[in-house]
Amino acid sequence: MSVQQCEIILLETSDLHGFLLPKGYASHSTVGHGLARVASIVKEIRRNHPHTLLIDNGDCLQGTPLTYYHAKINSEPPNPVVACMNELRYDAAVPGNHEFNYGLPYLRSAMKESVFPWLSANTIEASTGKSMFGQPYMIRELDNGLRIGVLGLTISYIPNWERPQHIEGIRFDDPVESARYWVNRLRKQEGVDVVIVSYHGGFERDLTTGQLTEPLTDENVGYAICEQVEGIDVLLTGHQHRAIADCTVNGVCVVQPSSEGRFLGKVTIKLSKNEEGWIVEHCRSELISAAGFEPDEEIVRIADEVESLTQAWLDQPIGYVDGDMTIDSHADVRLREHPLIEFINRMQMDVSGADISNTALFDNQCAGFGERITMRDIISNYVYPNSLNVIRISGRDIREALEQSAKYFELDENGEIAVSPAFLMPKPQHYNYDMWEGIHYTLDISRPVGQRVTMLERDGHPLDEDMTYEVVMNNYRSGGGGNFPMFKNKPVVKEIATDMVELLADYIRERGRIVSSVNDNWRVMSGGNGAF
């Protein structure tokens, strides 16, 4: 008797972050990634493979000025991200943590516009006990009778980051336990032949050695899913913005396609059928770079309406700078105080009434402010939709937080200060190094981790570790995000729900001109020598 064979092509995007068009928003430059380029790859593959599934693994609705403009300024046009995904005929999408950034009404509106299902087995409406997205999984049955199950899972660490009003009435169950229950149901009750789990989350361990690569929290549990849940053939991952392919964990084929449409994840599954049913004979993942593909014209056309409105809005002048707030070296900004960081901290203190503030330089694309400030400048420098919280913490908490930030640095073989690999891999975490205002401090990187704060004062006196202080910071950090447990569950003195981009724009607009200055209240050193 002849053996029937079948090949399935599984395509994944993840962490698109609203990057539809191959444009850089800080300037008008062309870049080699974005969904429009990925779309050309998808359409080419579909022409040659009849059994193809396309899944988005989360964090698609937030991340660019285009998505901010649609969510915050003018949401009358159809959601541009969803419209492009509809055009590409996505089979399903899984919500990521950033899907909640603009609130539940905006997310539900995007879901309503989608012609594809959103899948999340562990994102539960507390009032009903059911998935807020309607269904935990989908099943695709081919003409040959092959049944493919796709289970969606969302990172459960969201309550540690997100504003409470954005997730009110929602709970996030453990992804490992949810996977165990629903994969068993797909296999035993639904009788699927192939199980694909699309998990918006990444890996907590090295994929080769199994060694722990980050603090063992609930943020990333991809490795545990592969190790502890039987019956999974493919695990689609994301969140960490890593490029992972041609890899298996405990026999599970895994893939992660970086971010912003830099790659399309592709998994080829080859099956055969005998008298016992379908058997997966071979499974291999790979990444296809978007850089070599021209943008798809239809995606460009769909995105163009909101894109044109966004570009006009971005170029509106907000105010002016007396002095220089441009960034020449991102490394130098983190080694000695820069006028941009001083300004953001001072603004946070002014609008909140707090006497102490911290903030970060989020990435290495920030250009600072030139003489003329536009909305483009503000969004390019403050890339996350954060709000502000004032929390009450002890002097000891402040010292511990400074020690945590000091882990960002290490000494290289020449004794020079460099960025610790832990903040570069598995993804860059420049946003987890804070710089403070309202206190004076020194970090000595030649000293052991945990003993690097060599001077910590306020108003010319050593900071009292037993006293409490009111400190303003973004909502991500105040919830303990970025490995700052000393802030978690501390009393919230004040919440400022307005988005930071709006706060910055209003603050600059009201003043017309802002002054570039620093007070040099902190420094980073190496063995008694300044790092600059």
Coordinates of C-alpha atoms in Angstrom, one line a residue:
M1 CA 0.0 0.0 0.0
S2 CA 1.4 3.4 -1.0
V3 CA 2.2 5.9 1.7
Q4 CA 0.4 9.3 1.4
Q5 CA 2.6 12.3 2.0
C6 CA 1.9 16.0 2.7
E7 CA 4.0 19.1 3.2
I8 CA 2.8 22.1 5.3
I9 CA 4.4 25.5 5.2
L10 CA 4.0 27.5 8.4
L11 CA 4.8 31.3 8.2
E12 CA 5.3 33.5 11.3
T13 CA 5.6 37.2 11.9
S14 CA 6.1 38.5 15.4
D15 CA 6.8 41.8 17.1
L16 CA 6.0 43.8 14.0
H17 CA 5.3 46.8 16.3
G18 CA 3.3 48.6 13.6
F19 CA 6.2 48.6 11.2
L20 CA 4.2 48.4 8.0
L21 CA 6.3 50.4 5.5
P22 CA 10.1 50.3 4.9
K23 CA 10.6 53.8 6.3
G24 CA 12.6 55.2 9.2
Y25 CA 10.5 57.7 11.2
A26 CA 13.4 59.6 12.7
S27 CA 14.2 60.6 9.1
H28 CA 12.6 59.8 5.8
S29 CA 15.1 57.1 5.0
T30 CA 14.3 53.8 3.5
V31 CA 15.0 50.6 5.5
G32 CA 15.3 47.0 4.5
H33 CA 12.4 45.6 6.7
G34 CA 8.7 46.0 7.5
L35 CA 5.5 44.1 6.7
A36 CA 5.4 45.4 3.1
R37 CA 8.6 43.6 2.3
V38 CA 7.5 40.5 4.3
A39 CA 4.3 40.5 2.3
S40 CA 6.2 39.9 -0.9
I41 CA 7.8 36.9 0.6
V42 CA 4.5 35.5 1.8
K43 CA 2.8 35.9 -1.6
E44 CA 5.8 34.3 -3.4
I45 CA 5.7 31.2 -1.1
R46 CA 2.0 30.9 -1.4
R47 CA 2.3 30.7 -5.2
N48 CA 4.4 27.5 -4.8
H49 CA 2.9 25.8 -1.7
P50 CA -0.8 25.1 -1.5
H51 CA -0.8 24.2 2.2
T52 CA 0.4 27.4 3.9
L53 CA -0.6 29.0 7.2
L54 CA 0.3 32.5 8.2
I55 CA 0.3 33.5 11.9
D56 CA 1.2 36.6 13.7
N57 CA 2.7 36.0 17.1
G58 CA 1.9 39.3 18.8
D59 CA 2.9 42.9 19.4
C60 CA 1.7 44.1 16.1
L61 CA -0.6 47.0 17.1
Q62 CA 1.9 49.3 18.8
G63 CA 5.4 50.6 18.2
T64 CA 5.6 53.2 15.4
P65 CA 4.4 56.8 15.1
L66 CA 1.8 55.5 12.6
T67 CA 0.2 53.2 15.3
Y68 CA 0.5 56.0 17.9
Y69 CA -1.2 58.5 15.5
H70 CA -4.0 56.1 14.8
A71 CA -4.6 55.1 18.4
K72 CA -4.2 58.5 20.0
I73 CA -4.8 61.2 17.4
N74 CA -7.2 60.0 14.7
S75 CA -8.7 56.5 14.9
E76 CA -11.4 57.2 12.3
P77 CA -9.6 55.4 9.4
P78 CA -9.6 51.5 9.6
N79 CA -6.8 50.2 11.8
P80 CA -3.9 50.2 9.3
V81 CA -2.2 47.2 10.9
V82 CA -5.3 45.1 10.8
A83 CA -6.2 46.2 7.3
C84 CA -2.8 45.1 6.0
M85 CA -3.1 41.8 7.9
N86 CA -6.5 41.3 6.4
E87 CA -5.1 41.9 2.9
L88 CA -2.4 39.3 3.6
R89 CA -5.1 36.8 4.7
Y90 CA -3.5 35.9 8.0
D91 CA -4.9 32.7 9.4
A92 CA -4.7 33.8 13.0
A93 CA -3.0 36.2 15.4
V94 CA -1.9 35.9 19.0
P95 CA -2.1 39.0 21.3
G96 CA 1.2 40.1 22.8
N97 CA 1.8 42.4 25.8
H98 CA 1.9 45.6 23.7
E99 CA -1.6 44.8 22.3
F100 CA -2.9 46.2 25.6
N101 CA -1.0 49.4 25.6
Y102 CA -3.8 51.5 24.1
G103 CA -6.5 50.0 26.3
L104 CA -9.2 47.3 25.9
P105 CA -11.6 49.4 23.7
Y106 CA -8.9 50.0 21.1
L107 CA -7.8 46.3 21.2
R108 CA -11.4 45.1 20.9
S109 CA -12.0 47.5 18.0
A110 CA -9.0 46.0 16.2
M111 CA -10.3 42.5 16.9
K112 CA -13.7 43.4 15.4
E113 CA -12.1 44.7 12.2
S114 CA -10.0 41.5 11.8
V115 CA -11.2 38.9 9.4
F116 CA -8.9 36.3 11.1
P117 CA -9.3 35.0 14.7
W118 CA -7.2 36.1 17.6
L119 CA -6.1 33.2 19.8
S120 CA -5.1 33.2 23.4
A121 CA -5.9 30.3 25.7
N122 CA -4.6 31.9 28.8
T123 CA -6.0 35.4 28.6
I124 CA -9.1 35.0 30.5
E125 CA -12.1 37.3 31.3
A126 CA -12.5 36.9 35.0
S127 CA -16.3 37.2 34.8
T128 CA -16.8 34.4 32.3
G129 CA -13.7 32.2 32.8
K130 CA -13.3 32.1 29.0
S131 CA -10.7 33.6 26.7
M132 CA -11.3 37.3 26.1
F133 CA -10.5 36.6 22.5
G134 CA -13.3 34.1 22.0
Q135 CA -11.3 31.0 21.2
P136 CA -8.1 29.5 22.6
Y137 CA -7.3 27.6 19.3
M138 CA -8.2 27.0 15.7
I139 CA -8.3 23.9 13.6
R140 CA -7.5 23.8 9.9
E141 CA -8.5 20.6 8.1
L142 CA -7.0 20.0 4.6
D143 CA -8.7 18.2 1.7
N144 CA -6.7 15.1 2.5
G145 CA -8.2 14.9 6.0
L146 CA -5.1 16.2 7.8
R147 CA -6.1 18.2 10.9
I148 CA -3.8 21.0 12.1
G149 CA -4.4 22.6 15.5
V150 CA -3.0 26.1 16.3
L151 CA -3.0 27.1 20.0
G152 CA -2.4 30.7 21.1
L153 CA -0.7 31.7 24.3
T154 CA 0.1 35.2 25.6
I155 CA 2.9 36.2 28.0
S156 CA 1.5 36.1 31.5
Y157 CA 3.8 38.8 32.9
I158 CA 1.6 41.6 31.6
P159 CA 0.2 42.7 35.0
N160 CA 3.8 43.6 36.0
W161 CA 4.0 46.2 33.2
E162 CA 0.6 47.3 32.0
R163 CA -1.6 50.1 33.4
P164 CA -4.3 48.4 35.6
Q165 CA -7.2 50.1 33.7
H166 CA -5.9 48.6 30.4
I167 CA -6.4 45.0 31.7
E168 CA -9.3 45.5 34.1
G169 CA -11.3 42.3 34.5
I170 CA -8.6 40.2 32.7
R171 CA -6.4 37.5 34.2
F172 CA -3.3 35.9 32.6
D173 CA -3.0 32.2 33.4
D174 CA 0.3 30.3 33.5
P175 CA 1.2 29.5 29.8
V176 CA 2.8 26.1 30.7
E177 CA -0.3 24.9 32.5
S178 CA -2.6 26.3 29.8
A179 CA -0.5 24.6 27.1
R180 CA -0.6 21.3 28.9
Y181 CA -4.5 21.4 29.2
W182 CA -5.2 22.6 25.7
V183 CA -2.6 20.5 23.8
N184 CA -4.0 17.4 25.5
R185 CA -7.5 18.5 24.4
L186 CA -6.4 19.1 20.8
R187 CA -4.8 15.7 20.7
K188 CA -7.3 13.6 22.5
Q189 CA -10.7 15.3 21.9
E190 CA -10.2 17.2 18.6
G191 CA -8.0 14.5 17.1
V192 CA -5.5 16.8 15.4
D193 CA -2.5 15.4 13.7
V194 CA -0.2 18.4 14.1
V195 CA -0.1 20.8 17.1
I196 CA 1.4 24.3 16.6
V197 CA 1.7 26.5 19.6
S198 CA 2.1 30.2 19.0
Y199 CA 3.4 31.7 22.2
H200 CA 4.1 35.4 22.6
G201 CA 7.0 34.9 24.8
G202 CA 10.6 33.7 24.5
F203 CA 13.1 31.4 26.1
E204 CA 14.5 31.5 29.6
R205 CA 17.3 29.1 28.9
D206 CA 20.1 28.6 26.4
L207 CA 18.6 26.5 23.6
T208 CA 21.8 24.3 23.3
T209 CA 22.9 23.9 26.9
G210 CA 19.7 24.4 28.8
Q211 CA 21.5 26.9 31.2
L212 CA 19.4 29.7 32.6
T213 CA 19.9 32.9 30.7
E214 CA 17.7 35.3 32.6
P215 CA 16.1 35.6 36.0
L216 CA 13.6 32.8 36.5
T217 CA 10.3 34.8 36.3
D218 CA 7.1 34.1 34.4
E219 CA 8.2 36.5 31.6
N220 CA 9.6 33.9 29.2
V221 CA 8.8 30.2 29.6
G222 CA 9.3 28.9 26.1
Y223 CA 11.9 26.4 27.2
A224 CA 9.6 25.1 29.9
I225 CA 6.7 24.7 27.4
C226 CA 8.9 22.5 25.2
E227 CA 10.3 20.5 28.2
Q228 CA 7.1 20.0 30.2
V229 CA 4.2 19.8 27.6
E230 CA 3.8 16.6 25.5
G231 CA 2.4 16.6 22.0
I232 CA 3.7 19.9 20.5
D233 CA 5.3 19.8 17.1
V234 CA 6.1 23.4 16.6
L235 CA 6.5 26.4 19.0
L236 CA 6.4 29.8 17.4
T237 CA 7.9 32.4 19.8
G238 CA 8.6 36.1 20.0
H239 CA 8.8 39.0 22.5
Q240 CA 12.6 38.8 22.9
H241 CA 13.2 40.1 19.3
R242 CA 15.7 37.3 18.7
A243 CA 16.5 35.6 15.3
I244 CA 16.1 31.9 16.1
A245 CA 15.8 29.1 13.5
D246 CA 17.0 25.6 12.6
C247 CA 16.7 24.6 16.2
T248 CA 14.7 22.1 18.3
V249 CA 14.1 21.9 22.1
N250 CA 13.1 18.5 23.4
G251 CA 12.1 17.5 19.9
V252 CA 9.9 20.6 19.3
C253 CA 10.8 22.7 16.3
V254 CA 11.2 26.4 17.3
V255 CA 11.5 29.7 15.5
Q256 CA 11.6 33.4 16.3
P257 CA 11.7 36.0 13.5
S258 CA 13.3 39.0 15.3
S259 CA 11.2 42.2 15.1
E260 CA 9.8 44.9 12.9
G261 CA 9.5 42.6 9.9
R262 CA 13.2 41.9 9.5
F263 CA 12.6 38.3 8.9
L264 CA 9.7 36.0 8.0
G265 CA 9.8 32.7 10.1
K266 CA 9.2 29.7 7.9
V267 CA 8.6 26.1 9.2
T268 CA 8.4 23.2 6.8
I269 CA 6.6 20.2 8.1
K270 CA 6.7 17.0 6.1
L271 CA 4.2 14.2 7.0
S272 CA 3.3 10.8 5.9
K273 CA 0.2 8.7 6.4
N274 CA -0.1 5.0 7.1
E275 CA -2.8 2.8 8.6
E276 CA -2.3 4.5 12.0
G277 CA -2.7 8.0 10.7
W278 CA -0.5 11.0 9.9
I279 CA 3.1 11.1 11.3
V280 CA 5.5 14.1 11.3
E281 CA 8.5 12.8 9.5
H282 CA 10.5 16.0 9.4
C283 CA 10.3 19.6 10.7
R284 CA 12.7 22.4 10.0
S285 CA 12.6 26.1 10.8
E286 CA 14.4 28.9 8.9
L287 CA 14.4 32.7 8.6
I288 CA 14.0 34.6 5.4
S289 CA 15.4 38.1 5.4
A290 CA 13.0 40.8 4.2
A291 CA 15.9 43.0 3.0
G292 CA 16.1 41.4 -0.5
F293 CA 12.4 41.9 -1.4
E294 CA 10.6 44.9 -2.8
P295 CA 7.6 46.2 -0.8
D296 CA 4.3 44.8 -1.8
E297 CA 2.3 47.5 -3.6
E298 CA -1.0 46.6 -2.1
I299 CA 0.3 46.8 1.5
V300 CA 1.9 50.2 0.7
R301 CA -1.4 51.4 -0.8
I302 CA -3.5 50.3 2.2
A303 CA -1.1 51.9 4.8
D304 CA -0.6 55.1 2.8
E305 CA -3.7 57.0 4.0
V306 CA -2.8 56.8 7.7
E307 CA 0.9 57.1 6.8
S308 CA 0.4 60.4 5.0
L309 CA -1.6 61.8 7.9
T310 CA 1.1 60.6 10.3
Q311 CA 4.0 62.2 8.4
A312 CA 2.2 65.6 8.3
W313 CA 1.5 65.4 12.0
L314 CA 5.1 64.4 12.8
D315 CA 6.5 67.5 11.2
Q316 CA 4.5 69.9 13.2
P317 CA 6.8 72.1 15.3
I318 CA 6.3 71.9 19.1
G319 CA 9.1 74.2 20.4
Y320 CA 12.8 75.1 20.4
V321 CA 16.0 74.4 22.3
D322 CA 18.4 76.9 23.6
G323 CA 21.7 75.0 23.5
D324 CA 22.3 71.5 22.3
M325 CA 20.4 68.3 23.1
T326 CA 21.6 66.2 20.2
I327 CA 23.2 62.8 20.9
D328 CA 26.6 62.1 19.4
S329 CA 27.3 58.9 21.4
H330 CA 24.7 56.7 23.0
A331 CA 27.4 55.2 25.2
D332 CA 28.5 58.6 26.5
V333 CA 24.9 59.4 27.5
R334 CA 24.9 56.5 29.9
L335 CA 28.4 57.3 31.3
R336 CA 27.8 60.9 32.1
E337 CA 24.8 63.1 32.3
H338 CA 23.3 64.4 29.1
P339 CA 21.0 67.4 28.6
L340 CA 18.2 65.1 27.1
I341 CA 18.2 62.9 30.2
E342 CA 18.4 65.9 32.5
F343 CA 15.4 67.4 30.7
I344 CA 13.2 64.3 30.8
N345 CA 13.9 63.8 34.5
R346 CA 13.2 67.5 35.3
M347 CA 10.0 67.3 33.3
Q348 CA 8.9 64.2 35.2
M349 CA 9.6 66.0 38.5
D350 CA 7.7 69.1 37.4
V351 CA 4.6 67.4 36.3
S352 CA 4.5 65.0 39.2
G353 CA 5.6 67.1 42.1
A354 CA 8.2 64.5 43.1
D355 CA 11.7 65.5 44.2
I356 CA 13.5 62.4 42.7
S357 CA 13.2 60.9 39.2
N358 CA 14.7 58.3 37.0
T359 CA 14.5 57.6 33.3
A360 CA 16.4 55.7 30.6
L361 CA 17.7 56.1 27.1
F362 CA 15.6 53.4 25.6
D363 CA 17.7 52.4 22.6
N364 CA 20.6 53.4 20.4
Q365 CA 18.5 55.1 17.7
C366 CA 17.6 58.1 19.8
A367 CA 19.0 61.3 18.2
G368 CA 18.1 63.8 20.9
F369 CA 16.6 67.2 20.2
G370 CA 17.9 69.7 17.7
E371 CA 17.2 73.4 17.8
R372 CA 13.6 72.9 16.4
I373 CA 11.6 70.2 18.1
T374 CA 8.8 68.3 16.2
M375 CA 6.5 65.5 17.2
R376 CA 8.8 63.3 15.1
D377 CA 11.6 64.1 17.5
I378 CA 9.6 63.4 20.6
I379 CA 8.3 60.0 19.4
S380 CA 11.7 59.0 18.0
N381 CA 13.3 59.6 21.4
Y382 CA 10.5 58.3 23.6
V383 CA 9.4 55.2 21.9
Y384 CA 7.2 53.5 24.5
P385 CA 3.7 54.4 25.5
N386 CA 4.5 54.8 29.1
S387 CA 2.7 56.8 31.8
L388 CA 4.2 58.0 35.1
N389 CA 3.8 56.8 38.6
V390 CA 5.0 58.4 41.8
I391 CA 5.8 55.6 44.3
R392 CA 7.0 55.8 47.9
I393 CA 10.2 53.8 48.4
S394 CA 13.1 53.7 51.0
G395 CA 16.6 54.9 50.6
R396 CA 17.6 51.3 50.7
D397 CA 15.4 50.6 47.6
I398 CA 17.1 53.5 45.8
R399 CA 20.5 52.0 46.5
E400 CA 19.4 48.5 45.4
A401 CA 18.0 50.0 42.2
L402 CA 21.2 51.8 41.5
E403 CA 23.1 48.6 42.0
Q404 CA 20.8 46.9 39.5
S405 CA 21.4 49.6 36.9
A406 CA 25.2 49.3 37.6
K407 CA 25.0 45.7 36.3
Y408 CA 24.6 47.3 32.9
F409 CA 28.3 47.8 32.8
E410 CA 31.4 45.6 33.0
L411 CA 35.1 46.1 32.3
D412 CA 36.5 44.6 29.1
E413 CA 39.9 43.0 28.7
N414 CA 41.5 46.5 28.5
G415 CA 39.9 47.6 31.7
E416 CA 37.5 49.9 29.8
I417 CA 33.9 50.2 30.7
A418 CA 31.6 48.3 28.3
V419 CA 28.0 47.1 28.2
S420 CA 27.5 43.8 30.0
P421 CA 26.4 40.9 27.6
A422 CA 23.4 40.3 29.8
F423 CA 22.0 43.6 28.6
L424 CA 22.7 42.8 24.9
M425 CA 21.6 39.2 24.7
P426 CA 19.2 37.6 24.1
K427 CA 18.0 41.1 23.1
P428 CA 19.2 44.6 23.8
Q429 CA 17.9 46.0 27.1
H430 CA 19.3 49.5 27.1
Y431 CA 16.0 50.6 28.5
N432 CA 16.8 48.8 31.8
Y433 CA 19.6 51.2 32.7
D434 CA 18.3 54.2 34.6
M435 CA 19.7 57.6 35.3
W436 CA 18.5 59.6 38.3
E437 CA 17.9 63.2 39.2
G438 CA 17.3 64.6 42.7
I439 CA 20.1 62.6 44.3
H440 CA 23.9 62.6 43.8
Y441 CA 25.7 59.2 43.2
T442 CA 28.8 57.6 41.9
L443 CA 29.0 54.1 40.3
D444 CA 32.4 52.4 40.3
I445 CA 32.4 49.6 37.8
S446 CA 35.7 48.2 39.0
R447 CA 34.0 47.0 42.2
P448 CA 32.1 43.7 42.5
V449 CA 28.4 43.6 41.4
G450 CA 26.2 44.7 44.3
Q451 CA 29.0 47.0 45.7
R452 CA 29.3 49.6 43.0
V453 CA 27.4 52.5 44.5
T454 CA 30.3 54.3 46.2
M455 CA 28.6 57.6 46.9
L456 CA 24.9 58.3 47.4
E457 CA 23.7 61.6 48.8
R458 CA 20.8 63.9 48.9
D459 CA 21.1 67.6 49.7
G460 CA 24.7 67.2 50.6
H461 CA 24.1 64.4 53.1
P462 CA 24.3 60.6 52.8
L463 CA 20.9 59.2 51.8
D464 CA 19.1 57.7 54.8
E465 CA 18.4 54.1 53.9
D466 CA 15.6 53.9 56.4
M467 CA 13.7 57.0 55.3
T468 CA 11.1 57.0 52.5
Y469 CA 11.1 59.1 49.4
E470 CA 8.6 59.9 46.7
V471 CA 10.1 59.0 43.3
V472 CA 8.6 59.4 39.8
M473 CA 9.3 56.8 37.1
N474 CA 7.5 55.2 34.2
N475 CA 4.8 52.7 34.9
Y476 CA 6.9 49.8 33.5
R477 CA 9.6 50.4 36.0
S478 CA 7.3 51.2 38.9
G479 CA 5.8 47.7 38.5
G480 CA 9.2 46.1 38.9
G481 CA 9.7 45.7 35.1
G482 CA 13.3 45.1 34.0
N483 CA 14.4 43.2 37.1
F484 CA 13.7 45.9 39.6
P485 CA 11.7 44.0 42.3
M486 CA 12.5 46.7 44.9
F487 CA 9.8 48.8 43.2
K488 CA 7.1 46.2 42.9
N489 CA 4.0 46.6 45.1
K490 CA 5.3 49.8 46.7
P491 CA 2.6 52.5 47.6
V492 CA 1.6 54.5 44.6
V493 CA 1.3 58.2 45.7
K494 CA 0.2 59.5 42.3
E495 CA -0.7 58.1 38.9
I496 CA -0.4 60.4 35.9
A497 CA -2.3 58.5 33.2
T498 CA -1.4 60.8 30.3
D499 CA 1.0 59.2 27.8
M500 CA 4.6 60.4 28.2
V501 CA 4.7 61.6 24.5
E502 CA 1.7 63.8 25.2
L503 CA 3.3 65.0 28.5
L504 CA 6.5 65.9 26.7
A505 CA 4.7 67.6 23.8
D506 CA 2.5 69.7 26.1
Y507 CA 5.4 70.6 28.4
I508 CA 7.5 71.9 25.5
R509 CA 4.6 73.6 23.7
E510 CA 3.6 75.5 26.8
R511 CA 7.1 76.8 27.3
G512 CA 8.0 77.4 23.7
R513 CA 11.7 77.1 24.4
I514 CA 13.6 74.7 26.7
V515 CA 17.1 75.2 27.9
S516 CA 19.8 72.6 27.5
S517 CA 21.7 72.1 30.8
V518 CA 23.2 69.5 33.1
N519 CA 24.0 69.6 36.8
D520 CA 26.4 66.6 36.8
N521 CA 24.7 64.9 39.8
W522 CA 26.0 61.5 38.9
R523 CA 29.0 59.8 37.3
V524 CA 30.3 56.4 36.3
M525 CA 33.9 55.5 37.2
S526 CA 36.4 52.7 36.8
G527 CA 38.8 52.2 39.7
G528 CA 38.8 55.8 40.8
N529 CA 39.2 57.1 37.2
G530 CA 36.3 58.8 35.5
A531 CA 34.8 57.0 32.5
F532 CA 35.1 60.2 30.5

